Short mmCIF file of C-alpha atoms and ligand atoms in Angstrom, two decimals:
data_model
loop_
_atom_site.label_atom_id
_atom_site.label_comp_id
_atom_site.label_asym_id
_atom_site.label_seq_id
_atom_site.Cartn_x
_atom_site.Cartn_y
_atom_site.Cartn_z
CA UNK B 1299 172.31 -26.10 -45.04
CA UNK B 1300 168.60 -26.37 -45.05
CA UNK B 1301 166.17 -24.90 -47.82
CA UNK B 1302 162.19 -24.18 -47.50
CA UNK B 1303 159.76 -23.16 -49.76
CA UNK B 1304 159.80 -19.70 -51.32
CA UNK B 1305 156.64 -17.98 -50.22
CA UNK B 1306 156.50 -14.79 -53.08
CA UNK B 1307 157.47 -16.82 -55.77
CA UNK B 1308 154.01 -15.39 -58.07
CA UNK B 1309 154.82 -17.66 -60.74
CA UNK B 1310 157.49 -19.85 -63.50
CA UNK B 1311 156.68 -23.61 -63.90
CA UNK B 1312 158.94 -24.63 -61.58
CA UNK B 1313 158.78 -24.10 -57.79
CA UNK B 1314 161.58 -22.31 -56.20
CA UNK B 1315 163.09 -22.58 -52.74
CA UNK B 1316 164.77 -20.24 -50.50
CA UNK B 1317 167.83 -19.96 -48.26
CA UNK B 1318 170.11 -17.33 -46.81
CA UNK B 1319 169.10 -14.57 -48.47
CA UNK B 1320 169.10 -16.36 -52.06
CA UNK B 1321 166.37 -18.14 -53.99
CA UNK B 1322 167.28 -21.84 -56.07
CA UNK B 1323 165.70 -22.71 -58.99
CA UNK B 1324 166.37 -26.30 -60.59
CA UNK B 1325 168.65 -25.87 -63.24
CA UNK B 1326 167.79 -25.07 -66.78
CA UNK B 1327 171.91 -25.77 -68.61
CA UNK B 1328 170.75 -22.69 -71.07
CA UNK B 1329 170.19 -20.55 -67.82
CA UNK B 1330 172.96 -21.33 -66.31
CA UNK B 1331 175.19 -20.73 -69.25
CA UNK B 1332 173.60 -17.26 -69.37
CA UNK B 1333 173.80 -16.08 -65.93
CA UNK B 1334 177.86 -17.07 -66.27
CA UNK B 1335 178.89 -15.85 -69.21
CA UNK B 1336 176.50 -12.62 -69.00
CA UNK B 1337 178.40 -9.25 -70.22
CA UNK B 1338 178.75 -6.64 -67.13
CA UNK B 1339 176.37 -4.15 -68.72
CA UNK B 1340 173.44 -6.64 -68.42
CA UNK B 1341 174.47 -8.53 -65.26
CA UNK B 1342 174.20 -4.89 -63.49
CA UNK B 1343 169.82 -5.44 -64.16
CA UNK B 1344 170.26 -9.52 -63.45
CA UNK B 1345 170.31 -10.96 -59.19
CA UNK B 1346 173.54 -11.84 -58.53
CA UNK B 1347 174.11 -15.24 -59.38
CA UNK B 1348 175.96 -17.36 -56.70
CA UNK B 1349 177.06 -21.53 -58.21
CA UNK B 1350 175.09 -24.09 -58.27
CA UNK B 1351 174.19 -26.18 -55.42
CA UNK B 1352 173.25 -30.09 -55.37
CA UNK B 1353 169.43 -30.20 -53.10
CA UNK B 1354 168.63 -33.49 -51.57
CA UNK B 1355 166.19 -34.16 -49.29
CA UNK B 1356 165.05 -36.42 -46.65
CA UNK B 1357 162.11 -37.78 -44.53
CA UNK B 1358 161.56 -38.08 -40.70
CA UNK B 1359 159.48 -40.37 -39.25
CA UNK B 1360 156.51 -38.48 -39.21
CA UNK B 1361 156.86 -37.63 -43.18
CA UNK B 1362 158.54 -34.11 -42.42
CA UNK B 1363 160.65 -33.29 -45.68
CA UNK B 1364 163.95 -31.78 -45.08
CA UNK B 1365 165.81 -29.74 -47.97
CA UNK B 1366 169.30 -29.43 -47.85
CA UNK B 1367 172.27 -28.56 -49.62
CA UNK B 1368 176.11 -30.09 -48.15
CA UNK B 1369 177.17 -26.60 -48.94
CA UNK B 1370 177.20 -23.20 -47.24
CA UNK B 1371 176.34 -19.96 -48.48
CA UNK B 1372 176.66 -16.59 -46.53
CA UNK B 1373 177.13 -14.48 -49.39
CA UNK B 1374 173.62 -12.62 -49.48
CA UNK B 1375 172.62 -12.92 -46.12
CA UNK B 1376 169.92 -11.11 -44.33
CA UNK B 1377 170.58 -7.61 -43.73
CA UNK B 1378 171.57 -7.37 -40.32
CA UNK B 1379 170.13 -4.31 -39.30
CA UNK B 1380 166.18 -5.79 -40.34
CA UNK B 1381 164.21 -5.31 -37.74
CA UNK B 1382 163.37 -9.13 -36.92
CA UNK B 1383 159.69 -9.22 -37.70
CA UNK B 1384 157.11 -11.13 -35.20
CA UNK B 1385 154.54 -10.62 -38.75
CA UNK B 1386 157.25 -12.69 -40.57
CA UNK B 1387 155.63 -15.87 -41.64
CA UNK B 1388 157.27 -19.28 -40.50
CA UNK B 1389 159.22 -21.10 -42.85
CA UNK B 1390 157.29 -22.86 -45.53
CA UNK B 1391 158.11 -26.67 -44.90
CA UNK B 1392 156.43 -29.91 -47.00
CA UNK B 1393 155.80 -33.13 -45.95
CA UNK B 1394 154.56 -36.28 -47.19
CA UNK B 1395 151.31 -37.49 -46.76
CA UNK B 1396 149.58 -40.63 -48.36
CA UNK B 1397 152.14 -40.66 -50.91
CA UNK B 1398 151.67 -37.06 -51.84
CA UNK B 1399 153.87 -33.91 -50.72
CA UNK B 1400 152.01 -31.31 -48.90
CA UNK B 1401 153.20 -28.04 -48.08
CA UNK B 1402 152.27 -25.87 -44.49
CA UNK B 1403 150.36 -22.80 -45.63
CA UNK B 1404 147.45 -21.11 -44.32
CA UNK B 1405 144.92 -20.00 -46.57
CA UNK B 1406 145.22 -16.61 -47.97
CA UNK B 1407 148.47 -17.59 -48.66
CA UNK B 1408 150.45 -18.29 -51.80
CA UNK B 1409 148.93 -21.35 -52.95
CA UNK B 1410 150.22 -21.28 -56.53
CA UNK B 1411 154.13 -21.38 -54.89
CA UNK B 1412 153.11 -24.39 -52.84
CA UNK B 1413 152.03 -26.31 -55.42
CA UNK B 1414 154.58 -25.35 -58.11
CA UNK B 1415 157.15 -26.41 -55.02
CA UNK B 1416 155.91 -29.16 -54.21
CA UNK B 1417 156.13 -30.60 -57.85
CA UNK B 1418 159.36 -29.96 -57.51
CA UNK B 1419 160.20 -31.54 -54.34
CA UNK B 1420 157.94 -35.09 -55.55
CA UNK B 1421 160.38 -35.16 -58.10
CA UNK B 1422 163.47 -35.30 -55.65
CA UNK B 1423 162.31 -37.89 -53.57
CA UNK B 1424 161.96 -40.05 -56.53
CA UNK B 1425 164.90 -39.24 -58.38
CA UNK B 1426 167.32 -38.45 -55.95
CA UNK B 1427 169.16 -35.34 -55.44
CA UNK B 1428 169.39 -32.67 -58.35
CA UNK B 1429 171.42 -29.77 -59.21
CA UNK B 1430 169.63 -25.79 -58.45
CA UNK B 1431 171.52 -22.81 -59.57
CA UNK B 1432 171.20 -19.69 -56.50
CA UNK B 1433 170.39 -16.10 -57.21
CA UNK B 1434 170.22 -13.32 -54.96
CA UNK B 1435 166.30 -12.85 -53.54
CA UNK B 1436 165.48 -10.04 -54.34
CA UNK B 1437 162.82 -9.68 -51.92
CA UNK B 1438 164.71 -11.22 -49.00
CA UNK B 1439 164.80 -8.03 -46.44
CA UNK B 1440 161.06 -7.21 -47.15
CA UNK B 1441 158.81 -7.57 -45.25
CA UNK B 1442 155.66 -7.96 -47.05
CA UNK B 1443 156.97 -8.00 -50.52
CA UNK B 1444 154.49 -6.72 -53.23
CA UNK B 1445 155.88 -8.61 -56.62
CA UNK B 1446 155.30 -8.29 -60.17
CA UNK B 1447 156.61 -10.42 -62.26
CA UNK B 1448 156.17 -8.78 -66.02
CA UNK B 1449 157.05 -11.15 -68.92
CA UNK B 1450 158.42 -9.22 -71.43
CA UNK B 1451 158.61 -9.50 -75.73
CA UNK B 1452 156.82 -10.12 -78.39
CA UNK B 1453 157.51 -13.25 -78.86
CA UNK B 1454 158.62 -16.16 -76.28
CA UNK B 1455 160.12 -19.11 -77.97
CA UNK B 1456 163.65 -20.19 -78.21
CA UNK B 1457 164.98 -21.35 -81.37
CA UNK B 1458 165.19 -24.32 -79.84
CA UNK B 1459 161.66 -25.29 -79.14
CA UNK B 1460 159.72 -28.03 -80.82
CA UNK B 1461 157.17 -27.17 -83.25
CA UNK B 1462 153.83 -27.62 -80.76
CA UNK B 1463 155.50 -25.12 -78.50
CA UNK B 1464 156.61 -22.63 -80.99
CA UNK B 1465 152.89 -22.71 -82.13
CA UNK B 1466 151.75 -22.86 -78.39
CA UNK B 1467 153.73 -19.74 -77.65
CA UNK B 1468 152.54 -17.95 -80.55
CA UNK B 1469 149.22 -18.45 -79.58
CA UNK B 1470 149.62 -17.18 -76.23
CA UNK B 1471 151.28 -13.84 -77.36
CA UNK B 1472 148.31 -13.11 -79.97
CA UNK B 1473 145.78 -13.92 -77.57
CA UNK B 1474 147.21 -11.68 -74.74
CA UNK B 1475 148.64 -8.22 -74.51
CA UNK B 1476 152.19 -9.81 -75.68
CA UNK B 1477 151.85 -8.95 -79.17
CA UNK B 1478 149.91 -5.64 -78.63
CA UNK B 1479 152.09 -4.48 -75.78
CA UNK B 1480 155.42 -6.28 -75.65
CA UNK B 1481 155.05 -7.17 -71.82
CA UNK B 1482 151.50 -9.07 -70.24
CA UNK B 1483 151.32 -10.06 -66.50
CA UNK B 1484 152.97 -13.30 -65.42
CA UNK B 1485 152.22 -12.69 -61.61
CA UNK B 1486 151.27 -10.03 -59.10
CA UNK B 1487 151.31 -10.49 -55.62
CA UNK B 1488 149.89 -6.81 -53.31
CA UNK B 1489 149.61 -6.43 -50.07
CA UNK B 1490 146.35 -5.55 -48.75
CA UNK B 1491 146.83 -3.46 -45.31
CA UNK B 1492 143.34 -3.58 -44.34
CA UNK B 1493 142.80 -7.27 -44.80
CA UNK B 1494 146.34 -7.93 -43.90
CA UNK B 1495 146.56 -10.43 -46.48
CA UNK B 1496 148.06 -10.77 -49.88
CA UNK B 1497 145.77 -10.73 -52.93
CA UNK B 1498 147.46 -12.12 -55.96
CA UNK B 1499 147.16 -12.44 -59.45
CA UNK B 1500 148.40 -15.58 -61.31
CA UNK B 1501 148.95 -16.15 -65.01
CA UNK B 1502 146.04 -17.61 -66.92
CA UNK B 1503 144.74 -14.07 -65.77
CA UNK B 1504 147.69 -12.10 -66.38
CA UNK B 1505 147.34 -14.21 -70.10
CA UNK B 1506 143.45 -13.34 -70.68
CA UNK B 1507 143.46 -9.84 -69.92
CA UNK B 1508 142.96 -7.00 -72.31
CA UNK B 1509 145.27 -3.71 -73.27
CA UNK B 1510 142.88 -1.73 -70.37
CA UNK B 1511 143.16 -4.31 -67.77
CA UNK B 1512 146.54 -4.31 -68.16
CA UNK B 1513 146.52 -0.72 -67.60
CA UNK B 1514 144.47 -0.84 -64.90
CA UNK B 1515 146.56 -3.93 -63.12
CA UNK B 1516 149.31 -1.75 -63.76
CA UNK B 1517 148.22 1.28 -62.03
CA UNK B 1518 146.51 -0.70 -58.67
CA UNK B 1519 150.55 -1.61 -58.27
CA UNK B 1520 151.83 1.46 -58.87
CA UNK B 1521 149.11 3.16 -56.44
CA UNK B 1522 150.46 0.88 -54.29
CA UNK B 1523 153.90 1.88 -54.92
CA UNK B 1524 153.44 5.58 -54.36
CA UNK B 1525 155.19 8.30 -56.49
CA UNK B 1526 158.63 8.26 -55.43
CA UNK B 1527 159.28 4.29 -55.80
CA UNK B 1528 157.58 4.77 -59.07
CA UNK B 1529 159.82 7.49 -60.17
CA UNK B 1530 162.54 5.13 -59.25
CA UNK B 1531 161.40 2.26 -61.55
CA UNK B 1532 160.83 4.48 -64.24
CA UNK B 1533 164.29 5.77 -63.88
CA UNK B 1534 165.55 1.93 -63.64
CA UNK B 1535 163.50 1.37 -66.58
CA UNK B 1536 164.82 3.87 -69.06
CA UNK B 1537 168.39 2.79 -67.42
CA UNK B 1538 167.22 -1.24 -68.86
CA UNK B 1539 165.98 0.66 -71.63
CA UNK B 1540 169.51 2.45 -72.69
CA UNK B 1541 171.41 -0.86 -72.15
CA UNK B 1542 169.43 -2.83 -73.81
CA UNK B 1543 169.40 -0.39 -77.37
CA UNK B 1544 173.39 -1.24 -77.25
CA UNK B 1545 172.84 -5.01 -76.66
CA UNK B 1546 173.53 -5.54 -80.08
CA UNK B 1547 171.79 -9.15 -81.21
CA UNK B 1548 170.70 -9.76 -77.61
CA UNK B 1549 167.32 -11.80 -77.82
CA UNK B 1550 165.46 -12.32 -74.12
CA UNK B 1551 162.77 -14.92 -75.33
CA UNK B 1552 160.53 -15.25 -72.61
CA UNK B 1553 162.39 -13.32 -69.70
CA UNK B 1554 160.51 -11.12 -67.15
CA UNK B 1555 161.46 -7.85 -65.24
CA UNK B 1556 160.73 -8.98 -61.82
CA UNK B 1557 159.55 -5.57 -59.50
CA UNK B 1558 159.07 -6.05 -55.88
CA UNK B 1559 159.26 -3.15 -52.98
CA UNK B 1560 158.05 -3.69 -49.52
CA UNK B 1561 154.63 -2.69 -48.64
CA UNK B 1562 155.55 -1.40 -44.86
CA UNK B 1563 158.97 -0.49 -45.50
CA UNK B 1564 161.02 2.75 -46.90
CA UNK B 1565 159.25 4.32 -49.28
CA UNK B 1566 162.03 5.38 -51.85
CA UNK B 1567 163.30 1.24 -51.73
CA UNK B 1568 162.09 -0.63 -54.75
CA UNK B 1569 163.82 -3.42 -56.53
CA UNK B 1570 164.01 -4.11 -60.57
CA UNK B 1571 165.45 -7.24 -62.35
CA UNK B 1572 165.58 -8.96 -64.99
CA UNK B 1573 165.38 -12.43 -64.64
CA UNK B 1574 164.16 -15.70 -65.91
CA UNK B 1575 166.47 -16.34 -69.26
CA UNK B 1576 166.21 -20.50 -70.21
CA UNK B 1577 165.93 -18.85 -74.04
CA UNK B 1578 168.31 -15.88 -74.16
CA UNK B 1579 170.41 -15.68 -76.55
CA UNK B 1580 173.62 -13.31 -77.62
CA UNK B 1581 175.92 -13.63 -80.20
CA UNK B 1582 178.77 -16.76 -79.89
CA UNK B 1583 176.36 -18.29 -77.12
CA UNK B 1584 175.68 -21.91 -77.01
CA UNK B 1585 176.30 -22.17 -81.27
CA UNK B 1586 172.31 -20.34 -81.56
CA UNK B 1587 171.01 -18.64 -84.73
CA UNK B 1588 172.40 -15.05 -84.72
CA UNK B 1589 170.64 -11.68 -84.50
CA UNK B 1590 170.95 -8.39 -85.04
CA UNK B 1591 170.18 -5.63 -83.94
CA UNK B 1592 168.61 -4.77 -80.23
CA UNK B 1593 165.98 -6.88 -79.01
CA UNK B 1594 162.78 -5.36 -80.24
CA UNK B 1595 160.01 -6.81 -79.35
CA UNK B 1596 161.28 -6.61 -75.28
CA UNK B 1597 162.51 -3.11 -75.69
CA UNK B 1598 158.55 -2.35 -77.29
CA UNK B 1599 157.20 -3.48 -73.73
CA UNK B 1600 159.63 -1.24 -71.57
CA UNK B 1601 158.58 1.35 -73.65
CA UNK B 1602 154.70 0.32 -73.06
CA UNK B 1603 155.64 0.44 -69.26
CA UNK B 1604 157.30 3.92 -69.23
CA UNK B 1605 154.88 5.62 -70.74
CA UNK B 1606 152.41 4.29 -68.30
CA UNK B 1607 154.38 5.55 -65.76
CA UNK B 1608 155.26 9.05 -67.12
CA UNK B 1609 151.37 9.29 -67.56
CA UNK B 1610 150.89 7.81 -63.82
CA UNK B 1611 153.44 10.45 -62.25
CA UNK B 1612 151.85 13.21 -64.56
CA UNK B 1613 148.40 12.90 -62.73
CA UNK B 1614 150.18 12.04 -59.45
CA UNK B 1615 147.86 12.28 -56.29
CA UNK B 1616 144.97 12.47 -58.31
CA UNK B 1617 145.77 9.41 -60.09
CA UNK B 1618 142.54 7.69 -61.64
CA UNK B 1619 141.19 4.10 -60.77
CA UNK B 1620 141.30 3.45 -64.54
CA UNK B 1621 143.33 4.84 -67.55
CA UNK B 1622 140.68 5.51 -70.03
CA UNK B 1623 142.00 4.29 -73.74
CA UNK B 1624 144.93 6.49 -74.40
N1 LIG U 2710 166.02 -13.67 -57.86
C1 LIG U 2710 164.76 -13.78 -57.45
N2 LIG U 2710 164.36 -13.20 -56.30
C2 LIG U 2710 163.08 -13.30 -55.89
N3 LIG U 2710 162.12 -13.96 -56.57
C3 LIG U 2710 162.47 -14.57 -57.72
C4 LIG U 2710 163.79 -14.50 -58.24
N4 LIG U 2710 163.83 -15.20 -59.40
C5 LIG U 2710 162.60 -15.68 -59.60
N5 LIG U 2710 161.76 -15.31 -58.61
C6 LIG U 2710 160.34 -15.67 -58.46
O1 LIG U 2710 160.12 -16.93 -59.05
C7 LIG U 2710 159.18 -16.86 -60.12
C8 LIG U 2710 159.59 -17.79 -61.24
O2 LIG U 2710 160.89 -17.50 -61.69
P1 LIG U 2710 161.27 -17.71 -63.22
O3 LIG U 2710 160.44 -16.84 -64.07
O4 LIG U 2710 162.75 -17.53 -63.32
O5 LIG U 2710 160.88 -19.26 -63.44
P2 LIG U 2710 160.52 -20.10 -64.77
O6 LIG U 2710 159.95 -21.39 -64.31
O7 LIG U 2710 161.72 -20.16 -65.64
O8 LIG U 2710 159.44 -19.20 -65.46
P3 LIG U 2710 158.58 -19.41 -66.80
O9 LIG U 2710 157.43 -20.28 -66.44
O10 LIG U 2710 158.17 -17.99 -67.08
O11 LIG U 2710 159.49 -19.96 -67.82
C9 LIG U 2710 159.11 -15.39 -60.50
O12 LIG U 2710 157.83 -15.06 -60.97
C10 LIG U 2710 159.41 -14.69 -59.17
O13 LIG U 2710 158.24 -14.58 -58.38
MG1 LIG U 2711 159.23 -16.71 -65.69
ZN1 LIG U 2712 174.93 -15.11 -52.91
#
């Protein structure tokens, strides 16, 4: 079966790639662990996770990549009933030029995923095929998907990390609204109807921002959003919320809730995950240090969100451009 790039992919280190109706990252053994031996309470917030799949890929003649996988998935296919879309982009192929792998995109267009991507596919063609795991896209029936990928915590590294990183990580949660906030922007991605483009937001801005700007990045997605999706994430919120006060000496080190609705489809549709967990942690997993207690530091950000959004929804139509310091 054959993969392409994953255009709304708005950020992670590692490019992703997409096929029926699932999205495959390369394999982090921690992550995989996770997403298998996940309790049900949790897994209800996670994408469905579907195996792991060996990706190889090959070259034409030309230098046209090909992605593929010898297996076949149907299990999170397309809806049938979408409308097929003549505004839905071509796939998103790579190919190899002067030794380098290129990806087809025209500007305006997701730059950071191409690049990310095709790290990811250089690395294939020189060492030979390599093992993804697939997860449910969450965005695969939108049309033009409006993402935001929150990280969430107050703190980001694993137990296991090396010293440089640990300090790295640190650093990066003082010097953004991590340690204020419990939650800074990883990647935004908003559809702009009268351009008809995407403008995006990518992470060394999501990382410099201030406590306002936050706010203020915040609201220009929930604008977008409109009341009743929003209602619906702050319900899904308090929902991650109540789980996650139970989860006793459940640590999500540097996971994100991942939000995406469709900017020209049903208004009351809006997706909310959490995903991304290469240092999560739970008691009994993988021999790691134990906890206790609920995860704090994440539950301090979904508290930082809601109450954005109960003060969004209370000044709903009027809503202002900027949140003055509240
Ligand atoms: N199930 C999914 N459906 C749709 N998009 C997804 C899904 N999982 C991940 N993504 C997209 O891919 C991006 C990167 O994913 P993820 O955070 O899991 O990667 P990572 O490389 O582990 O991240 P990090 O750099 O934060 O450690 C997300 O920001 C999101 O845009
Ligand atoms: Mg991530
Ligand atoms: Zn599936």
């Amino acid at each position: 079966m054959e993969m392409t790039g994953f255009r709304h992919q708005v950020g992670g280190h590692f490019g992703l790639f997409e096929c029926t109706g699932h999205v495959a990252k390369p394999v982090n053994a921690r992550e995989m662990a996770f997403y298998e031996l996940l309790t049900d309470n949790i897994r209800t917030f996670t994408p469905a996770y579907c195996g792991r799949v060996l990706v190889s890929t090959s070259i034409s003649e030309k230098g046209e990549l090909t992605l593929s996988t010898p297996s076949m998935f149907d299990c999170h296919k397309r809806l049938p009933h979408t409308p097929p879309s003549t505004s839905r982009p071509k796939k998103m192929r790579f190919r190899l030029k002067n030794g380098k792998v290129m990806v087809d995109l025209d500007k305006n267009e997701n730059t950071f995923a191409g690049e990310c991507q095709a790290k990811v596919v250089h690395r294939l063609l020189k060492n030979g095929p390599s093992w993804f795991i697939l997860l449910e896209n969450i965005v695969e029936n939108f049309e033009m998907p409006c993402v935001l990928d929150l990280k969430m915590g107050t703190r980001q590294h694993g137990d296991d990390a090396p010293a440089h990183k640990v300090a790295a990580q640190m650093r990066k949660c003082a010097e953004s609204t991590s340690a204020l906030l419990g939650v800074r922007i990883v990647g935004m991605q908003l559809f702009d109807g009268p351009s008809g483009a995407f403008n995006f937001v990518n992470k060394l801005e999501g990382r410099k921002i201030d406590q306002q700007q936050f706010y203020d990045y915040f609201y220009l997605y929930l604008r977008a959003c409109g009341e009743k999706r929003a209602k619906i994430l702050k319900k899904r919120l308090e929902a991650i919320r109540n789980v996650l006060l139970e989860a006793e000496g459940f640590r999500f080190f540097s996971s994100s809730i991942l939000v995406a609705f469709d900017a020209i489809g049903r208004e009351d549709n809006i997706r909310v995950q959490m995903i991304d967990f290469a240092h999560s942690t739970f008691p009994g997993f993988c021999q790691d240090a134990l906890y206790y207690g609920a995860d704090d530091g994440y539950l301090q950000g979904v508290e930082t969100l809601i109450a954005q959004l109960e003060f969004f929804l209370e000044s709903f139509p009027e809503t202002p451009e900027s949140c003055a310091s509240r």
